[in-house]
Amino acid sequence: MMPRNAAIVGGGHADWGHREATWKDLAQEAGKATFDDVDGLTPDDVEGLFVGAVQPERFAFQSHVAPLAAELLGIDVTKMISRTELACASGQAALRYAWLAIAAGQLDVALVLGVEKMNLGDEYMAETQASMTNVLDREFDGVNGLNAPSFFSMFAQRHMHEYGTTHEQLARVSVKNKNHAANNPYAQFQTEVDVDDVLDSYPVAPPLCLLDCSGITDGAAGLLLVSEEKARELTDTAAYVTGSGQSCMAGNSINNLPSFSGWPQATQAAEEAYDQAGIDDPVDELDVAEIHDCFSISEIIEYEDLGWVEKGEGGQFAEDGRGELDGDIAVNPRGGLLGCGHPLGATGVSQALEIYKQFTGEVESARQVPDSPETGLIHNLSGSGSVHSVMTLARDPQ
Amino acid sequence: MTDADDTTVRSDGGSEPPRRTVTIPDSIELPRLLDFYDLQDDEHTRISEFYDRLRDGSLSTTECRDCGDLQFPPRVMCPECTSDDLAYVSLPHDGTLFAFSAVRGSGPLGMTEDTPFVTSVVDLDGVDVKLSARIDGADYDDLSIGDPVTLEVVDIDGPTDQHRVFYRFRPRGDTA
Ligand SMILES: CC(C)(COP(=O)(O)OP(=O)(O)OC[C@H]1O[C@@H](n2cnc3c(N)ncnc32)[C@H](O)[C@@H]1OP(=O)(O)O)[C@@H](O)C(=O)NCCC(=O)NCCS
Ligand SMILES: [Zn+2]
């Protein structure tokens, strides 16, 4: 059987932030927003359901969440149903499996849903932070209190040490993304900030400060992914998956990570995706990218390791504004994780949906990428950065 | 349907349904595993020798007798050649700070009383092992990349009768 093309034809979000709502509430809100967004598809049309969710067992004391979501959204799954867990990349992983199922001819219409409930009330932040540390090897690394801010801070420190990257350059990333989020109605952080705000914020995990960090976020996002045949029946503008790569270099615990100032896994995953999509020069050929800015330093390293600039020049890329809406590649027009927050399982789904919305021109005008973008990329890292996942999207399938 | 009427008029003639109180425990004891430290004896883990040696004051790890691969953390199978013929070998107790940060916001469960504390990656001297470790006896602002540090054995005083241990590091020369 020949692989078939698959495309995003719409989707929607729950509001993100500290929500007075349960996991199940969030799933329903995103499901409703998704079906409201897509004319011509209802829950009855969905044959496959793919749910990205990282820790419902801990945050919501609930397992087997995919059939729970199917029931809540009225989806009679006839072909394929599963939940994916790949820490911060769970949403993209769910999307990837949906794509593969459609490509393999197993089904024509899939709902990809990402849901995470992370805020358990201020008095239980320690539980949430514990659940973030056990994403690392708990026995040898999580036990040392390495939550995400302190872990990624060491990448910031090493990158500064090895390449002379400055905190001002990092702050440029936070400013760009948070200012995009200020125009995104579902984002957790909708306040504009400047470089000084970032540098003067509390050094919660030095050298990184509060405004260098994404948040602890309740949120959900859904999208409908359909076969090319179905997409052409439904709409003129869709976002086709053109390539997808993942890499994990047999290293997950601290001693076995390949680097503390770079992610060769990102390079490997991106090369795989570029190759499938026929992209030779990503800076020239990509119009918009949603990349994993869990911390400001992450985006700097990703400029380099996604192959956009030489190693060590990520800070300069930020300083030169090359990732602004009118720059070489519009990076994180959605507001990124820094601005939207990061409900783990929902993030990758939301990023992919943003690429679609940028193609159709449906986003708020203040964060619309100019000149009708036609090609896009999403990237997520997960856990200790041990895995990187990259997917390319385009308005036209090849 | 969600638009069903929500009238408070009762269809059952108005009598109150039976009602009772059920009591659930005030707190629920979680499995020991959830306190971050494993149960370290040979009834619970096959790397108990690592912990036994640490309890005796020595940091160690496994090395493959077939291909010579040195692992950290210790294993039961060699990831290079799949052999399970592994030997415990001692690791140096001195190293240098490769990278470090501090946890100053809310700490993870069980560590909230400890904040702020320094976390780090320590590059052990003379061997290709970098491990994560908390640094005792220093604040973030006192430290620089490359600073010499030395092993500290930590006895865990916790909710099990087992004598559990772990390791941290402290600046070398600091014997406090
Ligand atoms: C950075 C972090 C530790 C801050 O948590 P905290 O110290 O407990 O902060 P609190 O939740 O008490 O919030 C304090 C204030 O800062 C704000 N705030 C919290 N996190 C914020 C963030 N990331 N960006 C901007 N503001 C933030 C809160 O809204 C609150 O503001 P208020 O006082 O006006 O209400 C936490 O947001 C965090 O862990 N972020 C990373 C999430 C993560 O690990 N993701 C996975 C990435 S791989
Ligand atoms: Zn071996």
XYZ file of C-alpha atoms and ligand atoms in Angstrom:
623
model
C 0.000 0.000 0.000
C 1.315 3.442 -0.906
C 1.634 5.904 1.987
C -1.076 8.532 1.839
C -0.930 12.217 2.712
C -2.642 13.518 5.823
C -3.602 17.074 6.702
C -4.805 19.180 9.597
C -8.163 20.762 8.775
C -8.871 22.617 12.001
C -9.033 22.441 15.743
C -9.394 24.422 18.918
C -8.328 25.092 22.468
C -9.559 25.212 26.006
C -8.399 28.351 27.819
C -4.952 27.765 29.305
C -3.713 28.774 32.742
C -4.771 28.120 36.309
C -8.155 26.650 35.548
C -10.919 25.878 37.981
C -11.648 22.784 35.973
C -10.831 19.087 35.885
C -8.961 17.005 33.296
C -12.318 15.873 31.954
C -13.618 19.457 31.729
C -10.539 20.532 29.767
C -10.861 17.586 27.380
C -14.476 18.530 26.650
C -13.679 22.211 26.138
C -10.957 21.428 23.599
C -13.150 18.822 21.931
C -16.025 21.251 21.578
C -13.735 23.996 20.250
C -12.345 21.542 17.707
C -15.683 20.363 16.333
C -17.024 23.923 16.353
C -14.041 24.933 14.220
C -14.388 22.334 11.474
C -17.438 22.529 9.231
C -18.346 19.160 7.875
C -16.912 16.904 10.579
C -18.649 15.736 13.745
C -17.694 13.202 16.394
C -19.534 10.604 14.320
C -16.958 10.966 11.560
C -13.953 10.262 13.761
C -12.488 6.769 13.359
C -9.339 7.164 15.429
C -8.551 8.984 18.669
C -5.007 9.807 19.772
C -4.588 11.448 23.167
C -1.394 13.106 24.366
C -1.316 13.124 28.166
C 1.726 12.909 30.395
C 0.780 12.409 33.999
C -2.990 12.098 34.471
C -2.168 9.307 36.925
C -0.504 11.821 39.227
C -2.219 15.095 38.409
C -5.755 13.729 38.068
C -5.484 10.199 39.527
C -6.809 8.781 36.297
C -5.525 6.169 33.877
C -6.827 4.849 30.550
C -7.704 8.379 29.524
C -8.196 7.819 25.791
C -11.491 5.903 26.111
C -12.563 8.371 28.763
C -12.063 11.182 26.245
C -13.857 9.174 23.541
C -16.875 8.835 25.789
C -16.856 12.497 26.771
C -16.685 13.649 23.162
C -19.144 11.111 21.808
C -16.632 9.406 19.568
C -17.372 5.837 18.547
C -13.825 4.784 17.778
C -13.917 2.112 15.096
C -10.290 1.941 13.982
C -7.664 2.993 16.491
C -7.437 4.519 19.956
C -4.486 5.173 22.230
C -2.834 7.584 24.609
C 0.782 8.583 24.105
C 3.251 9.551 26.801
C 6.514 11.130 25.761
C 6.742 13.788 28.444
C 6.721 17.268 26.909
C 6.484 15.824 23.375
C 3.395 13.698 24.017
C 1.149 15.883 21.874
C 3.426 15.701 18.862
C 3.831 11.971 19.415
C 0.039 11.543 19.336
C -0.086 13.546 16.108
C 2.676 11.443 14.622
C 0.824 8.198 15.315
C -2.365 9.620 13.830
C -0.409 10.644 10.736
C 1.139 7.189 10.418
C -2.259 5.521 10.791
C -3.698 7.666 7.997
C -0.586 7.275 5.846
C -0.862 3.517 6.221
C -4.462 3.581 5.032
C -5.883 2.445 8.365
C -8.288 5.345 8.746
C -9.364 8.667 7.202
C -10.362 10.866 10.117
C -8.492 11.176 13.427
C -8.924 13.426 16.410
C -5.650 14.327 18.088
C -6.283 15.646 21.562
C -3.748 16.865 24.114
C -4.826 17.414 27.713
C -2.952 18.190 30.910
C -4.170 19.255 34.321
C -1.119 20.454 36.277
C -2.251 22.983 38.880
C -3.545 21.216 41.929
C -3.789 24.380 44.021
C -0.895 26.476 45.301
C -0.437 24.316 48.381
C 0.282 21.308 46.163
C 2.892 22.883 43.879
C 5.432 20.511 45.462
C 3.512 17.557 44.058
C 3.554 19.116 40.598
C 7.286 19.808 40.875
C 7.882 16.230 42.050
C 6.026 14.996 39.005
C 8.308 17.094 36.824
C 11.473 15.764 38.463
C 10.447 12.147 37.995
C 10.510 12.759 34.253
C 14.268 12.419 34.686
C 15.733 9.134 35.967
C 14.191 9.473 39.412
C 16.596 7.191 41.236
C 19.768 9.016 40.219
C 18.758 12.453 38.879
C 15.254 13.394 40.032
C 16.320 12.559 43.570
C 18.736 15.493 43.421
C 15.862 17.933 43.110
C 16.458 18.598 39.435
C 13.142 20.033 38.355
C 12.943 21.498 34.881
C 14.051 25.068 35.707
C 17.212 23.978 37.535
C 17.991 21.328 34.911
C 17.651 23.623 31.888
C 19.487 26.366 33.746
C 22.596 24.255 33.520
C 22.243 24.298 29.723
C 22.017 28.089 29.914
C 25.105 28.224 32.098
C 27.114 25.910 29.807
C 25.989 27.719 26.646
C 27.049 31.036 28.153
C 30.323 29.481 29.307
C 31.192 27.825 26.004
C 29.878 30.375 23.482
C 29.636 33.663 25.347
C 25.872 33.754 25.006
C 24.387 36.494 27.184
C 21.340 36.645 29.379
C 20.165 39.635 27.308
C 20.109 37.376 24.254
C 18.065 34.805 26.146
C 15.724 37.540 27.328
C 15.081 38.539 23.705
C 13.450 35.141 23.216
C 11.171 35.595 26.240
C 10.206 39.094 25.130
C 9.378 37.995 21.582
C 7.293 35.025 22.649
C 5.497 36.635 25.566
C 4.624 39.605 23.361
C 3.104 37.235 20.818
C 1.144 35.580 23.630
C -0.182 38.989 24.644
C -2.266 38.727 21.458
C -3.331 35.129 21.974
C -6.612 34.822 23.859
C -6.024 31.293 25.199
C -2.462 31.967 26.452
C -1.602 31.713 30.153
C 0.617 34.825 30.197
C -0.855 37.725 28.206
C 1.249 40.568 29.583
C 3.835 42.264 27.389
C 7.332 42.391 28.876
C 10.667 43.942 27.925
C 14.243 42.752 28.327
C 14.667 44.457 31.688
C 11.519 42.812 33.023
C 13.065 39.435 32.238
C 16.490 40.239 33.682
C 14.976 41.792 36.810
C 12.580 38.938 37.502
C 13.364 36.548 40.351
C 16.310 34.203 39.569
C 14.222 31.153 40.331
C 16.872 28.767 39.007
C 19.959 30.871 38.333
C 21.111 31.905 35.821
C 17.503 31.621 34.615
C 14.883 33.984 36.023
C 11.129 33.560 36.333
C 10.455 35.142 32.943
C 12.911 32.761 31.284
C 10.560 29.914 32.262
C 7.371 28.464 30.881
C 4.614 27.918 33.395
C 2.715 25.208 35.165
C -0.410 25.131 33.064
C -3.817 23.525 32.813
C -4.839 23.279 29.204
C -6.028 21.250 26.263
C -5.980 21.430 22.490
C -7.504 19.341 19.742
C -7.112 19.041 15.995
C -8.600 16.948 13.230
C -6.183 15.158 10.959
C -7.642 13.625 7.822
C -6.562 11.868 4.644
C -5.795 14.047 1.602
C -8.943 12.854 -0.134
C -11.049 13.894 2.846
C -9.169 17.179 3.234
C -9.908 18.155 -0.361
C -13.618 17.530 0.242
C -13.579 19.776 3.286
C -11.355 22.760 2.573
C -9.033 24.594 0.207
C -6.440 25.303 2.877
C -5.023 22.525 4.989
C -1.710 21.811 6.691
C -0.204 18.644 5.267
C 2.362 16.670 7.205
C 5.403 16.502 4.941
C 8.040 15.031 7.223
C 8.556 13.730 10.733
C 11.663 12.691 12.628
C 12.606 11.667 16.133
C 15.908 10.970 17.791
C 17.028 9.625 21.144
C 20.681 8.723 21.432
C 20.473 5.997 24.081
C 21.103 8.608 26.713
C 18.522 9.740 29.248
C 20.280 10.169 32.579
C 22.764 12.952 33.215
C 25.874 10.873 32.574
C 24.620 9.674 29.239
C 23.436 12.889 27.624
C 25.553 13.732 24.592
C 25.962 17.424 25.507
C 25.016 20.138 27.984
C 25.118 22.962 25.473
C 23.475 21.342 22.500
C 21.041 18.747 21.305
C 22.476 16.599 18.523
C 19.199 14.679 18.783
C 17.424 17.795 17.457
C 19.813 17.890 14.515
C 19.205 14.238 13.744
C 15.415 14.536 14.028
C 15.353 17.705 11.931
C 17.531 16.217 9.203
C 15.192 13.261 9.022
C 12.142 15.507 8.695
C 13.830 17.897 6.223
C 14.861 14.940 4.117
C 11.314 13.573 3.956
C 9.950 17.034 3.163
C 12.614 17.800 0.563
C 13.878 20.810 2.485
C 17.484 21.721 1.673
C 17.770 25.133 3.276
C 15.444 25.403 6.273
C 16.018 29.125 6.879
C 15.096 29.877 3.303
C 12.299 27.366 2.947
C 10.467 27.528 6.297
C 8.061 30.412 6.855
C 6.905 29.711 10.404
C 8.088 27.480 13.244
C 6.690 26.521 16.626
C 9.666 25.286 18.611
C 10.027 24.120 22.195
C 10.888 27.179 24.297
C 10.275 25.530 27.652
C 12.988 27.961 28.755
C 14.492 30.878 26.868
C 17.793 29.016 26.449
C 16.023 26.131 24.740
C 14.978 28.260 21.773
C 18.535 29.612 21.402
C 19.970 26.105 21.259
C 17.251 25.015 18.848
C 18.119 27.793 16.348
C 21.489 26.110 16.176
C 20.638 22.453 16.336
C 17.683 22.618 13.957
C 20.358 23.669 11.499
C 19.478 27.350 11.100
C 22.780 28.850 12.280
C 26.234 27.633 13.247
C 26.761 26.236 16.735
C 27.179 29.090 19.191
C 25.363 31.668 17.070
C 21.892 31.128 18.502
C 22.213 34.127 20.808
C 23.104 36.341 17.872
C 20.123 34.979 15.906
C 17.882 36.182 18.742
C 19.663 39.511 19.082
C 19.349 40.160 15.355
C 15.611 39.525 15.494
C 15.803 36.786 12.891
C 13.011 34.868 14.623
C 10.583 37.804 14.740
C 7.337 37.722 12.723
C 9.053 39.576 9.873
C 12.408 37.831 10.358
C 13.976 34.917 8.478
C 11.672 32.383 10.143
C 8.757 33.546 12.292
C 9.384 31.606 15.486
C 6.622 30.946 17.994
C 3.985 33.422 16.785
C 1.561 31.527 19.057
C 3.522 32.803 22.052
C 5.516 29.679 22.664
C 5.592 27.786 25.907
C 6.984 30.931 27.512
C 3.827 32.844 26.739
C 1.104 30.235 26.341
C 2.281 28.071 29.211
C 2.967 24.371 28.808
C 0.209 21.892 29.589
C 2.564 19.070 28.702
C 0.405 16.772 26.566
C -1.379 19.650 24.827
C 1.612 21.684 23.660
C 2.568 19.747 20.513
C -1.065 19.642 19.372
C -1.396 23.377 19.911
C 1.817 24.087 17.997
C 0.656 22.080 14.983
C -2.742 23.752 15.081
C -1.015 27.151 15.125
C 0.817 26.285 11.906
C -2.534 25.435 10.296
C -4.109 28.666 11.565
C -1.150 30.647 10.253
C -1.691 29.053 6.836
C -5.386 29.938 6.850
C -4.761 33.415 8.257
C -7.161 32.900 11.144
C -4.933 34.105 13.995
C -5.116 37.555 15.614
C -3.643 40.043 13.131
C -0.965 41.231 15.582
C 0.678 37.822 15.490
C -0.099 36.785 11.915
C 3.051 35.897 9.989
C 3.141 38.204 6.949
C 3.015 37.151 3.290
C 0.812 34.060 3.580
C 3.091 31.443 5.095
C 3.050 28.115 3.288
C 5.595 25.982 5.129
C 6.033 25.326 8.807
C 7.749 23.214 11.423
C 7.007 22.069 14.936
C 9.635 20.874 17.397
C 9.456 19.408 20.881
C 12.079 18.138 23.233
C 11.136 15.906 26.111
C 12.368 14.974 29.545
C 16.061 15.566 29.964
C 16.112 16.690 26.342
C 16.960 13.091 25.584
C 14.362 12.947 22.823
C 13.707 15.498 20.102
C 10.730 15.354 17.768
C 10.390 17.429 14.605
C 7.530 17.603 12.124
C 7.275 19.677 8.952
C 3.984 20.916 7.522
C 3.011 22.588 4.258
C -0.052 23.993 2.546
C 0.609 21.803 -0.452
C 1.436 18.129 -0.173
C 4.382 17.191 -2.332
C -29.392 15.915 26.471
C -27.902 18.812 28.384
C -30.940 21.030 27.991
C -33.152 18.807 30.144
C -35.177 20.900 32.545
C -33.601 21.352 35.954
C -36.791 21.833 37.891
C -36.544 21.301 41.623
C -40.008 19.770 41.756
C -39.460 16.163 42.703
C -41.033 13.475 40.655
C -40.973 10.949 43.475
C -43.640 12.571 45.617
C -41.290 14.667 47.745
C -39.859 12.200 50.243
C -36.131 12.592 51.020
C -33.904 9.800 49.684
C -32.044 7.789 52.323
C -28.668 9.294 53.266
C -25.634 8.142 55.260
C -22.089 9.279 55.998
C -19.150 7.167 54.890
C -15.749 7.786 56.423
C -12.518 7.701 54.464
C -9.053 7.851 56.072
C -7.655 11.310 56.925
C -4.511 10.474 55.038
C -3.523 7.682 52.758
C -0.071 6.174 53.112
C 1.638 6.071 49.762
C 4.047 3.351 48.717
C 7.574 4.061 49.889
C 8.717 4.433 46.290
C 7.069 7.824 46.147
C 9.650 9.349 48.513
C 12.249 9.482 45.669
C 14.721 7.060 47.284
C 14.443 3.422 46.297
C 14.392 0.592 48.776
C 18.032 -0.334 48.429
C 18.373 -3.890 49.747
C 18.686 -7.039 47.666
C 15.045 -7.886 48.153
C 14.067 -4.804 46.174
C 16.804 -3.990 43.693
C 19.476 -5.848 41.796
C 21.923 -2.962 42.211
C 21.924 -3.261 46.017
C 25.720 -3.675 45.918
C 26.010 -0.065 44.754
C 24.126 1.039 47.850
C 25.979 -1.394 50.154
C 29.307 0.029 49.023
C 28.040 3.586 49.395
C 26.865 2.780 52.930
C 30.453 1.635 53.570
C 31.735 4.967 52.266
C 32.636 4.103 48.684
C 31.150 5.400 45.422
C 31.089 2.697 42.788
C 29.454 1.617 39.566
C 29.302 -1.333 37.200
C 31.799 -2.263 34.501
C 31.300 -4.919 31.849
C 33.647 -7.912 32.203
C 33.122 -8.762 28.533
C 33.626 -5.452 26.736
C 35.006 -3.162 29.450
C 32.181 -0.616 29.177
C 31.874 1.508 32.307
C 28.302 2.501 33.084
C 26.738 5.085 35.308
C 24.177 4.649 36.800
C 24.958 1.007 37.626
C 23.145 -1.611 35.560
C 22.271 -5.257 35.401
C 22.883 -5.476 31.642
C 25.666 -3.926 29.589
C 24.051 -1.563 27.067
C 27.074 -1.919 24.752
C 27.195 -5.710 24.373
C 24.115 -7.010 26.288
C 26.319 -9.051 28.643
C 25.068 -9.417 32.187
C 28.519 -10.224 33.532
C 29.147 -6.929 35.297
C 31.586 -6.108 38.117
C 31.400 -3.318 40.669
C 34.368 -0.955 40.486
C 35.209 2.057 42.641
C 34.788 5.573 41.326
C 36.885 8.586 42.373
C 35.419 10.662 45.173
C 36.783 13.928 43.805
C 35.531 15.879 40.871
C 34.870 19.356 39.533
C 31.691 21.321 38.997
C 30.715 20.988 35.350
C 27.444 22.927 35.708
C 25.182 24.006 38.533
C 21.997 25.831 39.371
C 19.775 26.226 42.400
C 16.210 25.345 43.256
C 14.762 28.546 44.704
C 11.094 28.303 43.806
C 8.922 25.532 45.110
C 10.913 22.350 45.483
C 9.637 18.870 44.752
C 7.646 16.927 47.352
C 9.898 15.905 50.216
C 12.432 18.657 49.462
C 10.400 21.787 50.120
C 12.115 22.346 53.465
C 15.500 22.232 51.740
C 15.089 25.186 49.373
C 17.092 27.013 48.310
C 19.598 24.286 47.442
C 22.268 23.845 44.790
C 21.998 21.155 42.130
C 24.844 20.331 39.820
C 26.583 18.108 37.356
C 29.884 16.857 38.764
C 32.635 15.662 36.426
C 34.534 12.957 38.313
C 38.322 13.232 38.170
C 40.167 10.885 35.837
C 37.176 8.901 34.618
C 34.513 9.559 32.013
C 31.580 9.926 34.409
C 29.416 12.979 35.004
C 26.733 12.623 37.607
C 24.071 14.905 38.941
C 24.348 15.762 42.613
C 23.261 18.254 45.174
C 26.016 20.462 46.532
C 26.033 20.971 50.281
C 27.970 23.617 52.162
C 27.804 26.331 49.503
C 25.376 28.844 48.033
C 24.918 29.279 44.302
C 26.725 32.626 44.389
C 29.815 31.066 46.004
C 30.419 28.657 43.147
C 32.055 28.671 39.716
C 32.356 26.136 36.914
C 35.475 24.042 37.542
C 35.412 24.298 41.314
C 36.786 21.171 43.042
C 34.230 19.151 44.981
C 34.326 15.965 46.987
C 31.891 13.195 47.857
C 29.631 13.343 50.900
C 27.642 10.282 51.966
C 24.121 11.073 53.098
C 22.261 8.825 55.529
C 18.552 9.019 54.880
C 16.467 9.417 57.995
C 13.094 8.522 56.613
C 9.903 6.524 56.834
C 11.389 3.034 56.602
C 13.426 0.860 58.945
C 15.963 0.350 56.187
C 19.218 2.232 56.485
C 19.169 4.044 53.172
C 21.978 6.197 51.815
C 22.694 8.550 48.961
C 25.493 10.845 47.879
C 25.990 14.556 47.525
C 29.112 16.632 46.993
C 30.620 19.594 48.839
C 33.388 22.034 47.992
C 36.774 20.335 48.449
C 38.709 21.594 51.411
C 35.469 22.266 53.229
C 35.345 19.685 56.010
C 32.536 21.274 58.012
C 9.206 28.864 37.231
C 8.349 28.185 38.286
C 9.194 27.292 39.186
C 7.660 29.256 39.112
O 6.881 28.620 40.063
P 6.690 29.246 41.518
O 7.978 29.766 42.004
O 5.962 28.224 42.307
O 5.771 30.481 41.202
P 4.263 30.674 41.651
O 3.410 29.672 40.967
O 4.217 30.757 43.136
O 3.935 32.082 41.014
C 4.435 33.297 41.512
C 4.052 34.392 40.539
O 4.797 34.234 39.324
C 3.934 34.034 38.226
N 4.524 32.999 37.409
C 4.703 31.709 37.741
N 5.335 31.070 36.767
C 5.567 31.982 35.810
C 6.190 31.921 34.571
N 6.702 30.773 34.135
N 6.259 33.031 33.812
C 5.725 34.192 34.260
N 5.134 34.309 35.441
C 5.055 33.221 36.207
C 2.624 33.606 38.806
O 1.554 33.989 37.967
C 2.602 34.346 40.114
O 2.225 35.675 39.869
P 1.335 36.477 40.916
O 2.169 36.535 42.172
O 1.145 37.789 40.251
O 0.099 35.673 41.069
C 7.259 27.308 37.613
O 6.427 28.135 36.822
C 7.834 26.220 36.787
O 8.199 25.167 37.292
N 7.931 26.418 35.434
C 8.468 25.404 34.551
C 7.407 24.431 34.144
C 8.017 23.155 33.670
O 8.774 22.515 34.354
N 7.683 22.746 32.454
C 8.304 21.649 31.830
C 9.377 22.208 30.961
S 10.404 20.957 30.227
Zn 29.665 -5.040 27.574
